[in-house]
Backbone as CSV, one residue per row, in Angstrom:
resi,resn,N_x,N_y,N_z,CA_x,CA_y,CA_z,C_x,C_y,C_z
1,UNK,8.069,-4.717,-1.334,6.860,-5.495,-1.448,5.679,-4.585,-1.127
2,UNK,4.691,-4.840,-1.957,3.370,-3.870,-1.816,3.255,-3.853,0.089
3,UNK,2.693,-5.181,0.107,2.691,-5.247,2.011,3.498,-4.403,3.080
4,UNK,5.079,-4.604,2.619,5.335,-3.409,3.278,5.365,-2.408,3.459
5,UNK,5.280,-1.545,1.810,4.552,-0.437,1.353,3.458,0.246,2.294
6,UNK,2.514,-0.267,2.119,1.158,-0.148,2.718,1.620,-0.434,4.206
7,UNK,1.976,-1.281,4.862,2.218,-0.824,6.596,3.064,-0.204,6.448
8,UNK,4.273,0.196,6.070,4.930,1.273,6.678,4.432,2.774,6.201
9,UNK,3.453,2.765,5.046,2.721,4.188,5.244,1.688,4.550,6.223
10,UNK,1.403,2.984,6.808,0.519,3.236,8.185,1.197,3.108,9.535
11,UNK,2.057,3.205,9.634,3.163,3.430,10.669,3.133,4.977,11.456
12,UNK,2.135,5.512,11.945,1.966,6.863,12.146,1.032,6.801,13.321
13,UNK,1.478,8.153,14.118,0.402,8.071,15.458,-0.732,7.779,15.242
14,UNK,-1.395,7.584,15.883,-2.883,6.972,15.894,-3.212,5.772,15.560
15,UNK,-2.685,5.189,14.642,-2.529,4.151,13.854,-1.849,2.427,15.146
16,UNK,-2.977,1.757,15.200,-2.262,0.779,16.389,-1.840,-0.230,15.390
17,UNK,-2.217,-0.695,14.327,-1.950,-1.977,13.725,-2.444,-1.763,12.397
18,UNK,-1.713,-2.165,11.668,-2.222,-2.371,9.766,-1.701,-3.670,9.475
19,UNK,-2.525,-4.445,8.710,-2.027,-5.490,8.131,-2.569,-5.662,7.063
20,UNK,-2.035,-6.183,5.843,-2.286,-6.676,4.455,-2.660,-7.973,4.172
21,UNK,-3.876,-8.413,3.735,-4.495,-9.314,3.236,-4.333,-9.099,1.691
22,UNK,-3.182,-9.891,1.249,-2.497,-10.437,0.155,-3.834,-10.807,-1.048
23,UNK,-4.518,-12.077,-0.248,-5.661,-12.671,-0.955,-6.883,-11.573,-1.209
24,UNK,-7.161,-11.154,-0.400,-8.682,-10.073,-0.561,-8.001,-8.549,-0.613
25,UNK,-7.043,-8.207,-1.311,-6.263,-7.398,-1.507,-6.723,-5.862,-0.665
26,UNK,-6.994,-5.600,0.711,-6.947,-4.789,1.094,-6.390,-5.467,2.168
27,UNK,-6.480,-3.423,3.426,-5.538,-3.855,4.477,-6.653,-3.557,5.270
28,UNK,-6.377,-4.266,6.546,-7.163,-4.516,7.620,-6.507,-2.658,8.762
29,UNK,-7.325,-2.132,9.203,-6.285,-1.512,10.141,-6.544,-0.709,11.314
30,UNK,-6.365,-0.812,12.567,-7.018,-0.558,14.069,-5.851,0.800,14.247
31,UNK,-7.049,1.647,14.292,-6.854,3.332,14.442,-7.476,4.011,15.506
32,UNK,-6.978,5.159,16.663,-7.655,5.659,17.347,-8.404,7.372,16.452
33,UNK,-9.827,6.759,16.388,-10.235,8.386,15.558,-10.110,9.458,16.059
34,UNK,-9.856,9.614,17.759,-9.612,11.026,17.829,-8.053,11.694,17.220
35,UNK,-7.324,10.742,16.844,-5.761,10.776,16.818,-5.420,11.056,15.061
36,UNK,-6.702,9.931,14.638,-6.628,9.885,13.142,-7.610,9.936,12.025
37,UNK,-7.837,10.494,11.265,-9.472,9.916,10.378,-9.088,8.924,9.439
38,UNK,-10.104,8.499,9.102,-10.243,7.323,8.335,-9.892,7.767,6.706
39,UNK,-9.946,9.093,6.273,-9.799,10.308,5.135,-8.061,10.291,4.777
40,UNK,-7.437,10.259,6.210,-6.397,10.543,5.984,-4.984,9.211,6.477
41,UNK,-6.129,8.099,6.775,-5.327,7.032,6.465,-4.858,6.244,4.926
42,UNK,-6.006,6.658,4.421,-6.497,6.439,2.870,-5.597,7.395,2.153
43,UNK,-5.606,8.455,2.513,-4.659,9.805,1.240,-3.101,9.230,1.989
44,UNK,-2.548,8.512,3.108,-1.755,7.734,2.872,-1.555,6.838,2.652
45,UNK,-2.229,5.806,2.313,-2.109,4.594,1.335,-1.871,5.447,-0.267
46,UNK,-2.362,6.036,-0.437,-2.907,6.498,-1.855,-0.890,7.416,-1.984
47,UNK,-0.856,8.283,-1.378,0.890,8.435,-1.338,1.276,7.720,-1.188
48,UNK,1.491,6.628,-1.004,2.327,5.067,-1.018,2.125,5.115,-2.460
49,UNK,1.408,5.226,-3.260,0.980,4.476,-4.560,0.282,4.100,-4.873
50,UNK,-0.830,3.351,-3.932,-2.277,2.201,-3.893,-3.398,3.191,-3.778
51,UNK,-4.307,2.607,-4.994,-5.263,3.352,-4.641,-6.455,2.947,-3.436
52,UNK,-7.299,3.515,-3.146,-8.313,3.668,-1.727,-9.841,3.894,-2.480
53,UNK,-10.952,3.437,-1.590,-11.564,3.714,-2.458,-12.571,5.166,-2.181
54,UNK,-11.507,6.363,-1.311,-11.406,7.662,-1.215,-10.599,8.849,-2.137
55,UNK,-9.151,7.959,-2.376,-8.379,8.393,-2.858,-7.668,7.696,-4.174
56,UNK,-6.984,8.354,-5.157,-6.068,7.714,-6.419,-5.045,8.087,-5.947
57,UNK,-4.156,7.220,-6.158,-2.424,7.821,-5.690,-1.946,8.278,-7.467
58,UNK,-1.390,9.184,-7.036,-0.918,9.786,-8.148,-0.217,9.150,-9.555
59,UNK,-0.437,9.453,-10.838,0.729,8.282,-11.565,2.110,8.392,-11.330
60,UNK,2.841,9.399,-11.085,4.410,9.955,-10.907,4.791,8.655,-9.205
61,UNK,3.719,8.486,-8.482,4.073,7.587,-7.562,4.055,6.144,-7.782
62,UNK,2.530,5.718,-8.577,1.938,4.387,-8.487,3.124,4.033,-10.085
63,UNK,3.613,4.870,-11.151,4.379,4.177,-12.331,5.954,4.198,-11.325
64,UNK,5.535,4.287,-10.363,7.131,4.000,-9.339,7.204,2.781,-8.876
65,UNK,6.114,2.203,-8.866,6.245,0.731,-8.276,6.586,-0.324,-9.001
66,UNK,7.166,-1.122,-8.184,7.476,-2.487,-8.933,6.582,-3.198,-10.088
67,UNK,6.559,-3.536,-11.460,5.791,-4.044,-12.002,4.779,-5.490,-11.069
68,UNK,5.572,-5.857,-10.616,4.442,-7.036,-9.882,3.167,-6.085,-9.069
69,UNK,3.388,-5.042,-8.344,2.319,-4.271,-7.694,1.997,-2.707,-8.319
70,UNK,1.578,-3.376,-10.021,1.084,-2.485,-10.175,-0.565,-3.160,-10.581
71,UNK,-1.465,-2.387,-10.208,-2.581,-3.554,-10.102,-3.823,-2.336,-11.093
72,UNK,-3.682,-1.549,-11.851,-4.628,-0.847,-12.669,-4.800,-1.332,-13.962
73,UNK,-5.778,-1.121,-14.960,-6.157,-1.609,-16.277,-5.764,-2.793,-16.571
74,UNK,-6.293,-4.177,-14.823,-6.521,-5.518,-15.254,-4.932,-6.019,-14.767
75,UNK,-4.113,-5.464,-14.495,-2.702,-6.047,-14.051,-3.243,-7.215,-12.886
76,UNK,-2.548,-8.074,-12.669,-2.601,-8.979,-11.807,-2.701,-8.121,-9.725
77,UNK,-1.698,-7.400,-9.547,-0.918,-7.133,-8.643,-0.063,-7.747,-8.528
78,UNK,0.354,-8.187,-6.912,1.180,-9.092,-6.061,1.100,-10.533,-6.087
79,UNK,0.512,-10.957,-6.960,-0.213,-12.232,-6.841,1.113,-13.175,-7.128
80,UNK,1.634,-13.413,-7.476,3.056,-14.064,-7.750,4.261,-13.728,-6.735
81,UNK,4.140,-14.215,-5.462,4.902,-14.350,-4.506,6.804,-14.289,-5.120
82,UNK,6.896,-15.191,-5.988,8.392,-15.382,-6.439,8.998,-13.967,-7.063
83,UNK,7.875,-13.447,-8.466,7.854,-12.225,-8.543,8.438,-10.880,-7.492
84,UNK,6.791,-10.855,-6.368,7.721,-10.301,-5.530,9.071,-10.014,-4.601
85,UNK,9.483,-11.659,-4.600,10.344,-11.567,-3.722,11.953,-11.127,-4.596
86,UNK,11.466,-11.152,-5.634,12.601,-10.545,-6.968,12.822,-9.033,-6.755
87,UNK,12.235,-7.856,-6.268,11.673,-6.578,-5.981,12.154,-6.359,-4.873
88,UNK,11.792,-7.051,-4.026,11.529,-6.993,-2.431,12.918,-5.778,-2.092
89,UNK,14.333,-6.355,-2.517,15.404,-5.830,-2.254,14.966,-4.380,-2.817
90,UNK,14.823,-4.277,-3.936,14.746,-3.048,-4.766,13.776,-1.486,-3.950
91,UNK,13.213,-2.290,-3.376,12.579,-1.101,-2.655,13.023,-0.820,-1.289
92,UNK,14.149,-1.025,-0.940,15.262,-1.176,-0.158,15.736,0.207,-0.321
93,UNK,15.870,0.800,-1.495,16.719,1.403,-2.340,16.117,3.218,-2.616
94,UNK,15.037,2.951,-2.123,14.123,3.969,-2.994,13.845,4.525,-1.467
């Protein structure tokens, strides 16, 4: 699932809490700056796949994702809960 995607690429020192707002499709996320920049929380979202609006995640990563979270040239994203939960396993895997 995109959500977990995105927190577990923010799962890293400095980093106290990330959470995903599904509806307003970004993530919320409480960081200590001497530990972390704000540059390089973003170039890891963006290696997850998601883009930032610092960084593009690469295509060889973001054409890796599940069709439900792929969200460029007008795609929906995640927006279809059932969708995702069809995936969910699949990135289990990877």
């Amino acid at each position: 699932m995109c959500e977990d995607r995105i927190v577990a690429a923010l799962d890293v020192r400095g980093v106290r809490a990330a959470e995903w707002d599904q509806l307003e499709e970004k993530a919320t996320v409480v960081y200590k700056p001497k530990k972390i920049s704000e540059e390089r929380i973003q170039q890891l979202v963006a290696d997850a796949g998601h883009d930032t609006d610092l960084y593009t995640a690469t295509d060889e990563v973001y054409n890796g994702l599940a069709d439900c979270c792929l969200y460029r040239s007008g795609c929906q994203g995640c927006s279809d809960r059932e969708k995702h939960l069809e995936h969910d396993q699949d990135d289990d895997r990877r």
